[in-house]
């Protein structure tokens, strides 16, 4: 993992890339979304607690701005069922009916509003990925960490999990070089349409996205 002093140095270098309007916009919009979605939070929390044996949230370490790690929040979509050897069952077998609905409707992402308010994430930006992917990025692909990661982004509007890793990273870097307030508004609208159509949720033939290994 990158040392804290190196993270601070990278943050100073990247500071000029963060436009002044983005953080205030995130705070206001996330607060409004939190209020509007509060009934949905209540319903999902009750159902998840019953189905997932009390477990409501899924947390996982991801990489954010300037390669800084943080804990991402999601509603839990899979149970922790194991086989006789104490190994987790395949994702498809552990995904609950509620979990499939939450993923297909993208409602499992709602808790990331808290990540936005904390400053870990932005509403719009490259999706935050796992720490173990860091050694596999090319110099260009690593630029995706020049901005805060987002709940949704330019890549999510162009195929989400149905496109290749290379295509996602290309779209992420394009966003970093071209993002504006109007582009962020456009991405929010396109994301809303994608969610309604439930497009690009999974890679073909997989319940979850295949890991990035630098070659795919």
PDB file of C-alpha atoms in Angstrom:
ATOM      1  CA  UNK A   1       0.000   0.000   0.000  1.00  0.00           C
ATOM      2  CA  UNK A   2       1.218   3.529  -0.808  1.00  0.00           C
ATOM      3  CA  UNK A   3       2.738   5.352   2.187  1.00  0.00           C
ATOM      4  CA  UNK A   4       0.769   8.214   3.744  1.00  0.00           C
ATOM      5  CA  UNK A   5       3.477  10.758   2.993  1.00  0.00           C
ATOM      6  CA  UNK A   6       3.402   9.770  -0.691  1.00  0.00           C
ATOM      7  CA  UNK A   7      -0.386  10.108  -0.742  1.00  0.00           C
ATOM      8  CA  UNK A   8      -0.091  13.672   0.596  1.00  0.00           C
ATOM      9  CA  UNK A   9       2.453  14.554  -2.080  1.00  0.00           C
ATOM     10  CA  UNK A  10       0.229  13.154  -4.825  1.00  0.00           C
ATOM     11  CA  UNK A  11      -2.754  15.046  -3.406  1.00  0.00           C
ATOM     12  CA  UNK A  12      -0.827  18.310  -3.609  1.00  0.00           C
ATOM     13  CA  UNK A  13       0.104  17.600  -7.220  1.00  0.00           C
ATOM     14  CA  UNK A  14      -3.476  16.746  -8.170  1.00  0.00           C
ATOM     15  CA  UNK A  15      -5.087  19.630  -6.291  1.00  0.00           C
ATOM     16  CA  UNK A  16      -5.087  21.848  -9.364  1.00  0.00           C
ATOM     17  CA  UNK A  17      -7.119  19.294 -11.296  1.00  0.00           C
ATOM     18  CA  UNK A  18     -10.151  19.523  -8.981  1.00  0.00           C
ATOM     19  CA  UNK A  19     -12.522  22.250 -10.122  1.00  0.00           C
ATOM     20  CA  UNK A  20     -13.899  24.544  -7.431  1.00  0.00           C
ATOM     21  CA  UNK A  21     -17.582  23.851  -8.090  1.00  0.00           C
ATOM     22  CA  UNK A  22     -17.393  20.069  -7.836  1.00  0.00           C
ATOM     23  CA  UNK A  23     -17.219  19.519  -4.062  1.00  0.00           C
ATOM     24  CA  UNK A  24     -19.981  22.040  -3.126  1.00  0.00           C
ATOM     25  CA  UNK A  25     -22.177  20.527  -5.843  1.00  0.00           C
ATOM     26  CA  UNK A  26     -21.564  17.038  -4.433  1.00  0.00           C
ATOM     27  CA  UNK A  27     -22.461  18.079  -0.884  1.00  0.00           C
ATOM     28  CA  UNK A  28     -25.709  19.819  -1.856  1.00  0.00           C
ATOM     29  CA  UNK A  29     -26.824  17.131  -4.310  1.00  0.00           C
ATOM     30  CA  UNK A  30     -25.913  14.249  -1.983  1.00  0.00           C
ATOM     31  CA  UNK A  31     -27.823  15.847   0.898  1.00  0.00           C
ATOM     32  CA  UNK A  32     -30.920  16.241  -1.278  1.00  0.00           C
ATOM     33  CA  UNK A  33     -30.593  12.650  -2.515  1.00  0.00           C
ATOM     34  CA  UNK A  34     -30.200  11.355   1.027  1.00  0.00           C
ATOM     35  CA  UNK A  35     -33.456  13.030   2.047  1.00  0.00           C
ATOM     36  CA  UNK A  36     -35.348  11.901  -1.054  1.00  0.00           C
ATOM     37  CA  UNK A  37     -34.185   8.284  -0.777  1.00  0.00           C
ATOM     38  CA  UNK A  38     -34.721   7.929   2.990  1.00  0.00           C
ATOM     39  CA  UNK A  39     -37.944   5.864   2.553  1.00  0.00           C
ATOM     40  CA  UNK A  40     -36.050   3.506   0.223  1.00  0.00           C
ATOM     41  CA  UNK A  41     -33.268   3.185   2.812  1.00  0.00           C
ATOM     42  CA  UNK A  42     -35.804   2.159   5.443  1.00  0.00           C
ATOM     43  CA  UNK A  43     -37.473  -0.487   3.282  1.00  0.00           C
ATOM     44  CA  UNK A  44     -34.199  -2.018   2.048  1.00  0.00           C
ATOM     45  CA  UNK A  45     -32.719  -1.991   5.551  1.00  0.00           C
ATOM     46  CA  UNK A  46     -35.660  -3.957   6.971  1.00  0.00           C
ATOM     47  CA  UNK A  47     -35.657  -6.489   4.117  1.00  0.00           C
ATOM     48  CA  UNK A  48     -31.870  -6.897   4.122  1.00  0.00           C
ATOM     49  CA  UNK A  49     -31.755  -7.457   7.873  1.00  0.00           C
ATOM     50  CA  UNK A  50     -34.276 -10.290   7.512  1.00  0.00           C
ATOM     51  CA  UNK A  51     -32.794 -11.940   4.421  1.00  0.00           C
ATOM     52  CA  UNK A  52     -29.095 -11.483   5.206  1.00  0.00           C
ATOM     53  CA  UNK A  53     -29.365 -12.553   8.862  1.00  0.00           C
ATOM     54  CA  UNK A  54     -28.836  -9.067  10.234  1.00  0.00           C
ATOM     55  CA  UNK A  55     -26.136  -7.979   7.760  1.00  0.00           C
ATOM     56  CA  UNK A  56     -27.286  -4.872   5.895  1.00  0.00           C
ATOM     57  CA  UNK A  57     -24.200  -3.276   4.406  1.00  0.00           C
ATOM     58  CA  UNK A  58     -21.309  -4.540   2.333  1.00  0.00           C
ATOM     59  CA  UNK A  59     -18.028  -2.673   2.873  1.00  0.00           C
ATOM     60  CA  UNK A  60     -14.843  -3.087   0.905  1.00  0.00           C
ATOM     61  CA  UNK A  61     -11.595  -1.192   0.527  1.00  0.00           C
ATOM     62  CA  UNK A  62     -11.332   0.774  -2.700  1.00  0.00           C
ATOM     63  CA  UNK A  63      -8.871   3.318  -4.097  1.00  0.00           C
ATOM     64  CA  UNK A  64      -9.845   6.957  -4.388  1.00  0.00           C
ATOM     65  CA  UNK A  65      -8.322  10.347  -5.161  1.00  0.00           C
ATOM     66  CA  UNK A  66      -4.515  10.285  -5.306  1.00  0.00           C
ATOM     67  CA  UNK A  67      -4.473   6.517  -4.668  1.00  0.00           C
ATOM     68  CA  UNK A  68      -5.851   6.973  -1.154  1.00  0.00           C
ATOM     69  CA  UNK A  69      -7.774   3.902   0.133  1.00  0.00           C
ATOM     70  CA  UNK A  70     -11.238   4.174   1.660  1.00  0.00           C
ATOM     71  CA  UNK A  71     -14.154   1.906   2.603  1.00  0.00           C
ATOM     72  CA  UNK A  72     -16.967   1.871   0.049  1.00  0.00           C
ATOM     73  CA  UNK A  73     -20.547   1.254   1.219  1.00  0.00           C
ATOM     74  CA  UNK A  74     -23.198  -0.808  -0.549  1.00  0.00           C
ATOM     75  CA  UNK A  75     -26.335  -2.637   0.430  1.00  0.00           C
ATOM     76  CA  UNK A  76     -25.484  -6.321   0.810  1.00  0.00           C
ATOM     77  CA  UNK A  77     -26.620  -8.414  -2.157  1.00  0.00           C
ATOM     78  CA  UNK A  78     -25.004 -11.771  -1.310  1.00  0.00           C
ATOM     79  CA  UNK A  79     -25.109 -13.978   1.756  1.00  0.00           C
ATOM     80  CA  UNK A  80     -21.949 -15.485   3.178  1.00  0.00           C
ATOM     81  CA  UNK A  81     -22.932 -19.108   2.555  1.00  0.00           C
ATOM     82  CA  UNK A  82     -20.021 -21.577   2.508  1.00  0.00           C
ATOM     83  CA  UNK A  83     -19.456 -25.149   1.382  1.00  0.00           C
ATOM     84  CA  UNK A  84     -18.335 -28.082   3.539  1.00  0.00           C
ATOM     85  CA  UNK A  85     -14.703 -26.915   3.255  1.00  0.00           C
ATOM     86  CA  UNK A  86     -15.578 -23.467   4.603  1.00  0.00           C
ATOM     87  CA  UNK A  87     -15.131 -21.827   1.195  1.00  0.00           C
ATOM     88  CA  UNK A  88     -17.608 -19.249  -0.023  1.00  0.00           C
ATOM     89  CA  UNK A  89     -20.057 -20.590  -2.591  1.00  0.00           C
ATOM     90  CA  UNK A  90     -19.996 -19.065  -6.120  1.00  0.00           C
ATOM     91  CA  UNK A  91     -21.367 -15.531  -6.356  1.00  0.00           C
ATOM     92  CA  UNK A  92     -24.375 -16.629  -8.396  1.00  0.00           C
ATOM     93  CA  UNK A  93     -25.434 -19.074  -5.668  1.00  0.00           C
ATOM     94  CA  UNK A  94     -24.998 -16.561  -2.848  1.00  0.00           C
ATOM     95  CA  UNK A  95     -26.840 -13.696  -4.540  1.00  0.00           C
ATOM     96  CA  UNK A  96     -30.287 -13.338  -2.988  1.00  0.00           C
ATOM     97  CA  UNK A  97     -33.470 -12.491  -4.850  1.00  0.00           C
ATOM     98  CA  UNK A  98     -33.431  -9.100  -3.149  1.00  0.00           C
ATOM     99  CA  UNK A  99     -29.776  -8.739  -4.126  1.00  0.00           C
ATOM    100  CA  UNK A 100     -30.512  -9.367  -7.801  1.00  0.00           C
ATOM    101  CA  UNK A 101     -33.218  -6.713  -7.695  1.00  0.00           C
ATOM    102  CA  UNK A 102     -30.949  -4.222  -5.927  1.00  0.00           C
ATOM    103  CA  UNK A 103     -28.212  -4.739  -8.519  1.00  0.00           C
ATOM    104  CA  UNK A 104     -30.488  -4.593 -11.541  1.00  0.00           C
ATOM    105  CA  UNK A 105     -32.053  -1.378 -10.238  1.00  0.00           C
ATOM    106  CA  UNK A 106     -28.687  -0.027  -8.955  1.00  0.00           C
ATOM    107  CA  UNK A 107     -30.285   0.541  -5.542  1.00  0.00           C
ATOM    108  CA  UNK A 108     -27.384  -1.307  -3.914  1.00  0.00           C
ATOM    109  CA  UNK A 109     -25.257   1.776  -4.671  1.00  0.00           C
ATOM    110  CA  UNK A 110     -27.411   4.191  -2.625  1.00  0.00           C
ATOM    111  CA  UNK A 111     -25.260   3.992   0.558  1.00  0.00           C
ATOM    112  CA  UNK A 112     -22.414   5.577  -1.407  1.00  0.00           C
ATOM    113  CA  UNK A 113     -24.216   8.877  -0.836  1.00  0.00           C
ATOM    114  CA  UNK A 114     -22.555   8.650   2.596  1.00  0.00           C
ATOM    115  CA  UNK A 115     -19.169   8.196   0.895  1.00  0.00           C
ATOM    116  CA  UNK A 116     -19.852  11.378  -1.082  1.00  0.00           C
ATOM    117  CA  UNK A 117     -20.723  13.360   2.047  1.00  0.00           C
ATOM    118  CA  UNK A 118     -17.568  12.042   3.760  1.00  0.00           C
ATOM    119  CA  UNK A 119     -15.459  13.249   0.846  1.00  0.00           C
ATOM    120  CA  UNK A 120     -14.336   9.781  -0.246  1.00  0.00           C
ATOM    121  CA  UNK A 121     -16.268  10.016  -3.487  1.00  0.00           C
ATOM    122  CA  UNK A 122     -18.010  12.368  -5.887  1.00  0.00           C
ATOM    123  CA  UNK A 123     -21.395  11.873  -7.527  1.00  0.00           C
ATOM    124  CA  UNK A 124     -19.640  11.726 -10.899  1.00  0.00           C
ATOM    125  CA  UNK A 125     -16.228  10.210 -11.598  1.00  0.00           C
ATOM    126  CA  UNK A 126     -14.449   6.948 -12.435  1.00  0.00           C
ATOM    127  CA  UNK A 127     -15.786   4.049 -10.403  1.00  0.00           C
ATOM    128  CA  UNK A 128     -13.497   3.193  -7.437  1.00  0.00           C
ATOM    129  CA  UNK A 129     -11.689  -0.108  -7.882  1.00  0.00           C
ATOM    130  CA  UNK A 130      -9.800  -2.604  -5.723  1.00  0.00           C
ATOM    131  CA  UNK A 131      -6.307  -1.934  -4.313  1.00  0.00           C
ATOM    132  CA  UNK A 132      -4.902  -5.072  -5.935  1.00  0.00           C
ATOM    133  CA  UNK A 133      -5.466  -3.536  -9.384  1.00  0.00           C
ATOM    134  CA  UNK A 134      -2.934  -0.734  -8.774  1.00  0.00           C
ATOM    135  CA  UNK A 135       0.162  -2.638 -10.063  1.00  0.00           C
ATOM    136  CA  UNK A 136      -1.614  -3.483 -13.332  1.00  0.00           C
ATOM    137  CA  UNK A 137      -2.478   0.053 -14.475  1.00  0.00           C
ATOM    138  CA  UNK A 138      -0.583   1.665 -17.301  1.00  0.00           C
ATOM    139  CA  UNK A 139       0.590   5.239 -16.720  1.00  0.00           C
ATOM    140  CA  UNK A 140      -2.436   6.522 -18.622  1.00  0.00           C
ATOM    141  CA  UNK A 141      -4.920   4.258 -16.846  1.00  0.00           C
ATOM    142  CA  UNK A 142      -3.560   5.354 -13.453  1.00  0.00           C
ATOM    143  CA  UNK A 143      -4.750   8.896 -14.234  1.00  0.00           C
ATOM    144  CA  UNK A 144      -8.250   7.769 -13.219  1.00  0.00           C
ATOM    145  CA  UNK A 145      -7.195   8.636  -9.665  1.00  0.00           C
ATOM    146  CA  UNK A 146      -6.655  12.310 -10.491  1.00  0.00           C
ATOM    147  CA  UNK A 147     -10.248  13.005  -9.413  1.00  0.00           C
ATOM    148  CA  UNK A 148     -12.510  11.595  -6.709  1.00  0.00           C
ATOM    149  CA  UNK A 149     -14.189   8.341  -7.813  1.00  0.00           C
ATOM    150  CA  UNK A 150     -17.896   8.536  -8.524  1.00  0.00           C
ATOM    151  CA  UNK A 151     -21.147   6.728  -7.870  1.00  0.00           C
ATOM    152  CA  UNK A 152     -21.596   6.931 -11.624  1.00  0.00           C
ATOM    153  CA  UNK A 153     -19.417   8.125 -14.474  1.00  0.00           C
ATOM    154  CA  UNK A 154     -18.818   8.492 -18.194  1.00  0.00           C
ATOM    155  CA  UNK A 155     -17.972   4.786 -18.537  1.00  0.00           C
ATOM    156  CA  UNK A 156     -21.235   3.819 -16.787  1.00  0.00           C
ATOM    157  CA  UNK A 157     -23.128   5.774 -19.450  1.00  0.00           C
ATOM    158  CA  UNK A 158     -21.388   3.819 -22.213  1.00  0.00           C
ATOM    159  CA  UNK A 159     -21.854   0.213 -21.245  1.00  0.00           C
ATOM    160  CA  UNK A 160     -21.073  -0.029 -17.538  1.00  0.00           C
ATOM    161  CA  UNK A 161     -20.040  -3.669 -16.896  1.00  0.00           C
ATOM    162  CA  UNK A 162     -20.855  -4.823 -20.435  1.00  0.00           C
ATOM    163  CA  UNK A 163     -17.697  -3.220 -21.900  1.00  0.00           C
ATOM    164  CA  UNK A 164     -14.063  -4.245 -21.494  1.00  0.00           C
ATOM    165  CA  UNK A 165     -11.727  -2.901 -18.818  1.00  0.00           C
ATOM    166  CA  UNK A 166      -9.689  -1.147 -21.504  1.00  0.00           C
ATOM    167  CA  UNK A 167     -12.775   0.641 -22.799  1.00  0.00           C
ATOM    168  CA  UNK A 168     -13.757   1.686 -19.264  1.00  0.00           C
ATOM    169  CA  UNK A 169     -10.329   3.146 -18.534  1.00  0.00           C
ATOM    170  CA  UNK A 170     -10.275   5.029 -21.845  1.00  0.00           C
ATOM    171  CA  UNK A 171     -13.638   6.609 -20.994  1.00  0.00           C
ATOM    172  CA  UNK A 172     -12.481   7.401 -17.436  1.00  0.00           C
ATOM    173  CA  UNK A 173      -9.422   9.296 -18.682  1.00  0.00           C
ATOM    174  CA  UNK A 174     -11.479  11.117 -21.319  1.00  0.00           C
ATOM    175  CA  UNK A 175     -13.781  12.313 -18.540  1.00  0.00           C
ATOM    176  CA  UNK A 176     -10.864  13.616 -16.466  1.00  0.00           C
ATOM    177  CA  UNK A 177      -9.627  15.677 -19.422  1.00  0.00           C
ATOM    178  CA  UNK A 178     -13.051  17.031 -20.358  1.00  0.00           C
ATOM    179  CA  UNK A 179     -15.344  17.211 -17.334  1.00  0.00           C
ATOM    180  CA  UNK A 180     -17.526  20.275 -16.826  1.00  0.00           C
ATOM    181  CA  UNK A 181     -20.614  21.080 -14.784  1.00  0.00           C
ATOM    182  CA  UNK A 182     -22.824  20.523 -17.850  1.00  0.00           C
ATOM    183  CA  UNK A 183     -21.129  17.184 -18.600  1.00  0.00           C
ATOM    184  CA  UNK A 184     -21.773  16.042 -15.015  1.00  0.00           C
ATOM    185  CA  UNK A 185     -25.451  16.991 -15.398  1.00  0.00           C
ATOM    186  CA  UNK A 186     -25.573  15.044 -18.676  1.00  0.00           C
ATOM    187  CA  UNK A 187     -24.021  11.984 -16.991  1.00  0.00           C
ATOM    188  CA  UNK A 188     -26.606  12.112 -14.193  1.00  0.00           C
ATOM    189  CA  UNK A 189     -29.400  12.169 -16.783  1.00  0.00           C
ATOM    190  CA  UNK A 190     -27.899   9.363 -18.891  1.00  0.00           C
ATOM    191  CA  UNK A 191     -27.354   7.279 -15.742  1.00  0.00           C
ATOM    192  CA  UNK A 192     -31.015   7.723 -14.809  1.00  0.00           C
ATOM    193  CA  UNK A 193     -32.022   6.415 -18.258  1.00  0.00           C
ATOM    194  CA  UNK A 194     -29.601   3.474 -17.982  1.00  0.00           C
ATOM    195  CA  UNK A 195     -30.989   2.529 -14.581  1.00  0.00           C
ATOM    196  CA  UNK A 196     -34.541   2.602 -15.926  1.00  0.00           C
ATOM    197  CA  UNK A 197     -33.529   0.304 -18.806  1.00  0.00           C
ATOM    198  CA  UNK A 198     -31.326  -1.837 -16.479  1.00  0.00           C
ATOM    199  CA  UNK A 199     -28.565  -2.006 -19.082  1.00  0.00           C
ATOM    200  CA  UNK A 200     -24.975  -3.200 -18.600  1.00  0.00           C
ATOM    201  CA  UNK A 201     -25.422  -4.526 -15.054  1.00  0.00           C
ATOM    202  CA  UNK A 202     -23.284  -7.649 -15.474  1.00  0.00           C
ATOM    203  CA  UNK A 203     -20.707  -8.980 -17.879  1.00  0.00           C
ATOM    204  CA  UNK A 204     -22.200 -11.631 -20.140  1.00  0.00           C
ATOM    205  CA  UNK A 205     -22.262 -15.023 -18.421  1.00  0.00           C
ATOM    206  CA  UNK A 206     -21.151 -13.693 -15.033  1.00  0.00           C
ATOM    207  CA  UNK A 207     -23.007 -12.696 -11.881  1.00  0.00           C
ATOM    208  CA  UNK A 208     -20.253 -10.227 -11.031  1.00  0.00           C
ATOM    209  CA  UNK A 209     -17.518  -8.425 -13.005  1.00  0.00           C
ATOM    210  CA  UNK A 210     -14.374 -10.380 -13.835  1.00  0.00           C
ATOM    211  CA  UNK A 211     -11.289  -9.054 -12.004  1.00  0.00           C
ATOM    212  CA  UNK A 212      -8.855  -6.766 -13.859  1.00  0.00           C
ATOM    213  CA  UNK A 213      -5.451  -8.389 -14.462  1.00  0.00           C
ATOM    214  CA  UNK A 214      -3.777  -5.903 -16.769  1.00  0.00           C
ATOM    215  CA  UNK A 215      -4.567  -7.945 -19.868  1.00  0.00           C
ATOM    216  CA  UNK A 216      -8.383  -7.917 -20.131  1.00  0.00           C
TER     217      UNK A 216
END
